[in-house]
Amino acid sequence: MMMRTPSLRPAVCALAAALALAACGGDSTGSGRFSGRTEFLYSGDLEGEFRAQGSLPGDLRRGSFAFGQNGSSFDGFALSLVAQQDLPGSRVNSLSFTVRSPAVGTVSCSPGATDCPITAFLVLGADAANLYVEADADLYSTSGTVTIATLTHERATGTFQFAASELGAGTRQVQVTNGSFDVPLLDRAAIPFSRQAVARAAFPRSR
């Protein structure tokens, strides 16, 4: 059985998602403009399949969804992605990552790099019903590659893979492979400064 660890990151991601949707004023139901998809496999000390597809639900504690934001961040222009996978019971998996200075093409980050253009966080088994205060595992990327296939003002598509290590005192590691995304882009520039601070917190550079 996985050990439960404190986790605040999914709650921040969910709040950022709510702010982004409010900023763009879009409809959160149905498919189309605001429907997104993110999928990948993870293996190593933890194994599984992540599949999130859909539009942002009214209650962000439940449901699967995927979306992105393309705009100014605290350390420059960045493409940010948030995805949540609904699990049985009240638990969810979530992924958030950013790519600085995004453009069609491939960017990579090698192990030990001090100025990596990619930052990814993977949270497994977060307790959504209890405001995300614990999770089975919180992991951050240590190296990886993201390929942006298409990038417009409304959508981004591409592929990714990365290696991740557990935050805090944990020692577990995973490999994320076969990653793909096709997400709507919501306008972060429309969010007032105070809300931007919360949205940025979903994608911290510090470890």
Tab-separated table of C-alpha atoms in Angstrom:
chain	number	residue	atom	x	y	z
A	1	MET	CA	0.000	0.000	0.000
A	2	MET	CA	1.261	3.477	-0.822
A	3	MET	CA	2.158	5.788	2.025
A	4	ARG	CA	-0.016	8.877	2.345
A	5	THR	CA	1.931	12.142	2.247
A	6	PRO	CA	0.775	15.743	2.722
A	7	SER	CA	-0.077	17.388	-0.585
A	8	LEU	CA	-1.144	20.974	-1.284
A	9	ARG	CA	-0.186	21.137	-4.958
A	10	PRO	CA	-3.363	19.611	-6.460
A	11	ALA	CA	-5.488	22.108	-4.555
A	12	VAL	CA	-3.459	24.968	-5.988
A	13	CYS	CA	-3.762	23.503	-9.473
A	14	ALA	CA	-7.516	23.160	-9.104
A	15	LEU	CA	-7.821	26.741	-7.891
A	16	ALA	CA	-5.709	27.935	-10.800
A	17	ALA	CA	-8.026	26.059	-13.142
A	18	ALA	CA	-11.072	27.748	-11.649
A	19	LEU	CA	-9.483	31.179	-11.999
A	20	ALA	CA	-8.490	30.524	-15.593
A	21	LEU	CA	-11.983	29.435	-16.571
A	22	ALA	CA	-13.512	32.472	-14.891
A	23	ALA	CA	-11.053	34.692	-16.738
A	24	CYS	CA	-11.909	33.372	-20.173
A	25	GLY	CA	-15.653	33.330	-19.481
A	26	GLY	CA	-16.089	30.029	-21.319
A	27	ASP	CA	-18.615	27.245	-21.051
A	28	SER	CA	-17.253	24.363	-18.990
A	29	THR	CA	-19.658	21.775	-20.350
A	30	GLY	CA	-19.576	19.552	-23.393
A	31	SER	CA	-16.840	19.030	-25.957
A	32	GLY	CA	-15.232	21.447	-28.376
A	33	ARG	CA	-13.328	24.626	-27.620
A	34	PHE	CA	-12.850	23.950	-23.879
A	35	SER	CA	-12.450	20.169	-24.000
A	36	GLY	CA	-8.931	18.788	-23.513
A	37	ARG	CA	-7.041	15.501	-23.314
A	38	THR	CA	-3.797	14.402	-21.646
A	39	GLU	CA	-2.507	10.813	-21.493
A	40	PHE	CA	0.678	9.027	-20.418
A	41	LEU	CA	2.076	5.896	-18.780
A	42	TYR	CA	4.244	5.851	-15.654
A	43	SER	CA	6.476	3.046	-14.447
A	44	GLY	CA	9.237	2.364	-11.920
A	45	ASP	CA	8.540	2.395	-8.197
A	46	LEU	CA	4.941	3.302	-9.068
A	47	GLU	CA	3.089	2.094	-12.150
A	48	GLY	CA	-0.101	3.078	-13.897
A	49	GLU	CA	-1.874	4.827	-16.746
A	50	PHE	CA	-2.994	8.458	-16.651
A	51	ARG	CA	-5.890	9.467	-18.865
A	52	ALA	CA	-7.664	12.800	-18.438
A	53	GLN	CA	-10.233	13.996	-20.923
A	54	GLY	CA	-13.022	16.518	-20.759
A	55	SER	CA	-13.931	20.096	-19.977
A	56	LEU	CA	-13.583	21.746	-16.588
A	57	PRO	CA	-16.395	20.557	-14.289
A	58	GLY	CA	-18.357	22.797	-11.946
A	59	ASP	CA	-16.832	20.988	-8.951
A	60	LEU	CA	-13.069	20.750	-9.465
A	61	ARG	CA	-12.758	18.143	-6.718
A	62	ARG	CA	-14.227	15.568	-9.093
A	63	GLY	CA	-13.970	14.763	-12.749
A	64	SER	CA	-11.249	14.469	-15.360
A	65	PHE	CA	-10.119	17.506	-17.347
A	66	ALA	CA	-7.123	19.018	-19.127
A	67	PHE	CA	-6.362	22.611	-20.108
A	68	GLY	CA	-3.439	24.912	-20.776
A	69	GLN	CA	-2.435	28.547	-20.438
A	70	ASN	CA	-0.033	30.392	-22.701
A	71	GLY	CA	1.188	33.742	-21.425
A	72	SER	CA	3.482	35.634	-19.098
A	73	SER	CA	4.714	33.776	-16.019
A	74	PHE	CA	6.892	34.857	-13.115
A	75	ASP	CA	10.081	33.918	-15.009
A	76	GLY	CA	9.071	34.771	-18.576
A	77	PHE	CA	6.655	33.589	-21.262
A	78	ALA	CA	5.506	30.000	-20.695
A	79	LEU	CA	3.061	27.316	-21.772
A	80	SER	CA	1.457	25.712	-18.707
A	81	LEU	CA	-0.669	22.575	-18.620
A	82	VAL	CA	-2.937	21.169	-15.888
A	83	ALA	CA	-4.665	17.775	-16.077
A	84	GLN	CA	-6.670	15.790	-13.532
A	85	GLN	CA	-7.645	12.105	-13.663
A	86	ASP	CA	-10.649	10.965	-11.671
A	87	LEU	CA	-10.105	7.799	-9.588
A	88	PRO	CA	-12.493	5.509	-7.679
A	89	GLY	CA	-13.622	6.866	-4.349
A	90	SER	CA	-12.641	10.460	-3.698
A	91	ARG	CA	-9.111	10.374	-5.072
A	92	VAL	CA	-7.531	11.942	-8.159
A	93	ASN	CA	-4.201	12.019	-9.983
A	94	SER	CA	-2.948	15.354	-11.303
A	95	LEU	CA	-0.202	16.594	-13.594
A	96	SER	CA	1.043	20.152	-14.039
A	97	PHE	CA	3.962	21.249	-16.171
A	98	THR	CA	5.365	24.348	-17.838
A	99	VAL	CA	7.540	24.938	-20.874
A	100	ARG	CA	9.336	28.272	-20.952
A	101	SER	CA	9.503	30.233	-24.223
A	102	PRO	CA	7.170	27.781	-25.992
A	103	ALA	CA	7.308	27.261	-29.752
A	104	VAL	CA	6.625	24.440	-32.173
A	105	GLY	CA	9.515	22.017	-31.775
A	106	THR	CA	11.290	20.013	-29.075
A	107	VAL	CA	12.892	21.136	-25.809
A	108	SER	CA	14.796	18.885	-23.419
A	109	CYS	CA	16.247	18.980	-19.941
A	110	SER	CA	19.086	16.681	-18.851
A	111	PRO	CA	19.581	15.402	-15.279
A	112	GLY	CA	21.251	17.981	-13.060
A	113	ALA	CA	20.546	20.921	-15.381
A	114	THR	CA	20.464	24.215	-13.478
A	115	ASP	CA	18.269	26.147	-15.926
A	116	CYS	CA	15.737	23.630	-17.187
A	117	PRO	CA	13.009	24.992	-19.532
A	118	ILE	CA	10.653	22.209	-18.376
A	119	THR	CA	9.108	21.866	-14.905
A	120	ALA	CA	6.660	19.058	-14.173
A	121	PHE	CA	4.821	17.892	-11.039
A	122	LEU	CA	2.927	14.614	-10.806
A	123	VAL	CA	0.646	13.955	-7.824
A	124	LEU	CA	-0.810	10.459	-7.414
A	125	GLY	CA	-3.778	9.493	-5.281
A	126	ALA	CA	-4.663	12.927	-3.905
A	127	ASP	CA	-7.606	13.023	-1.495
A	128	ALA	CA	-9.942	15.392	-3.354
A	129	ALA	CA	-12.789	15.052	-0.847
A	130	ASN	CA	-10.465	16.237	1.930
A	131	LEU	CA	-9.273	19.328	0.025
A	132	TYR	CA	-6.199	17.508	-1.338
A	133	VAL	CA	-4.394	17.551	2.027
A	134	GLU	CA	-2.775	14.159	1.441
A	135	ALA	CA	-1.629	12.054	-1.490
A	136	ASP	CA	0.008	8.714	-2.202
A	137	ALA	CA	2.982	10.414	-3.872
A	138	ASP	CA	4.199	13.878	-4.926
A	139	LEU	CA	6.875	13.781	-7.627
A	140	TYR	CA	8.841	16.428	-9.559
A	141	SER	CA	10.650	16.142	-12.865
A	142	THR	CA	14.427	15.672	-12.911
A	143	SER	CA	14.809	15.458	-16.695
A	144	GLY	CA	12.533	15.296	-19.687
A	145	THR	CA	11.520	16.199	-23.212
A	146	VAL	CA	8.476	18.047	-24.552
A	147	THR	CA	7.595	18.326	-28.230
A	148	ILE	CA	5.023	20.959	-29.177
A	149	ALA	CA	3.383	19.861	-32.424
A	150	THR	CA	0.892	22.718	-32.831
A	151	LEU	CA	0.518	25.980	-30.919
A	152	THR	CA	-2.192	28.549	-31.621
A	153	HIS	CA	-3.903	31.161	-29.471
A	154	GLU	CA	-6.651	28.604	-28.729
A	155	ARG	CA	-5.012	25.148	-28.514
A	156	ALA	CA	-1.746	23.283	-28.025
A	157	THR	CA	-0.896	19.700	-28.954
A	158	GLY	CA	2.215	17.646	-28.445
A	159	THR	CA	4.046	14.821	-26.720
A	160	PHE	CA	6.216	14.494	-23.618
A	161	GLN	CA	8.242	12.188	-21.418
A	162	PHE	CA	10.147	12.792	-18.199
A	163	ALA	CA	11.794	11.185	-15.186
A	164	ALA	CA	10.469	12.180	-11.770
A	165	SER	CA	11.590	11.788	-8.161
A	166	GLU	CA	9.553	11.977	-4.978
A	167	LEU	CA	9.405	15.257	-3.076
A	168	GLY	CA	10.458	15.487	0.568
A	169	ALA	CA	11.960	12.472	2.321
A	170	GLY	CA	10.582	9.975	-0.214
A	171	THR	CA	12.931	8.047	-2.518
A	172	ARG	CA	10.552	6.651	-5.134
A	173	GLN	CA	11.156	7.389	-8.804
A	174	VAL	CA	9.039	7.009	-11.935
A	175	GLN	CA	9.463	7.253	-15.684
A	176	VAL	CA	6.667	9.014	-17.571
A	177	THR	CA	6.414	7.789	-21.173
A	178	ASN	CA	4.072	7.931	-24.178
A	179	GLY	CA	2.755	11.292	-23.021
A	180	SER	CA	0.460	13.300	-25.283
A	181	PHE	CA	-1.719	16.401	-24.897
A	182	ASP	CA	-4.365	18.233	-26.893
A	183	VAL	CA	-5.656	21.072	-24.739
A	184	PRO	CA	-7.523	24.364	-24.982
A	185	LEU	CA	-5.523	27.438	-24.010
A	186	LEU	CA	-7.174	29.805	-21.554
A	187	ASP	CA	-6.049	33.429	-21.402
A	188	ARG	CA	-3.985	34.033	-18.269
A	189	ALA	CA	-3.455	37.668	-19.281
A	190	ALA	CA	-7.116	38.324	-18.470
A	191	ILE	CA	-6.605	37.334	-14.824
A	192	PRO	CA	-6.013	40.259	-12.409
A	193	PHE	CA	-2.586	40.345	-10.770
A	194	SER	CA	-3.761	38.908	-7.455
A	195	ARG	CA	-5.252	35.926	-9.268
A	196	GLN	CA	-2.129	35.486	-11.378
A	197	ALA	CA	-0.144	34.992	-8.176
A	198	VAL	CA	-2.322	32.007	-7.319
A	199	ALA	CA	-2.178	30.584	-10.843
A	200	ARG	CA	1.612	30.878	-10.893
A	201	ALA	CA	1.838	28.984	-7.604
A	202	ALA	CA	0.629	25.882	-9.430
A	203	PHE	CA	3.917	25.816	-11.350
A	204	PRO	CA	6.744	26.697	-8.904
A	205	ARG	CA	10.369	26.598	-10.000
A	206	SER	CA	11.673	25.744	-6.539
A	207	ARG	CA	11.937	22.201	-5.269
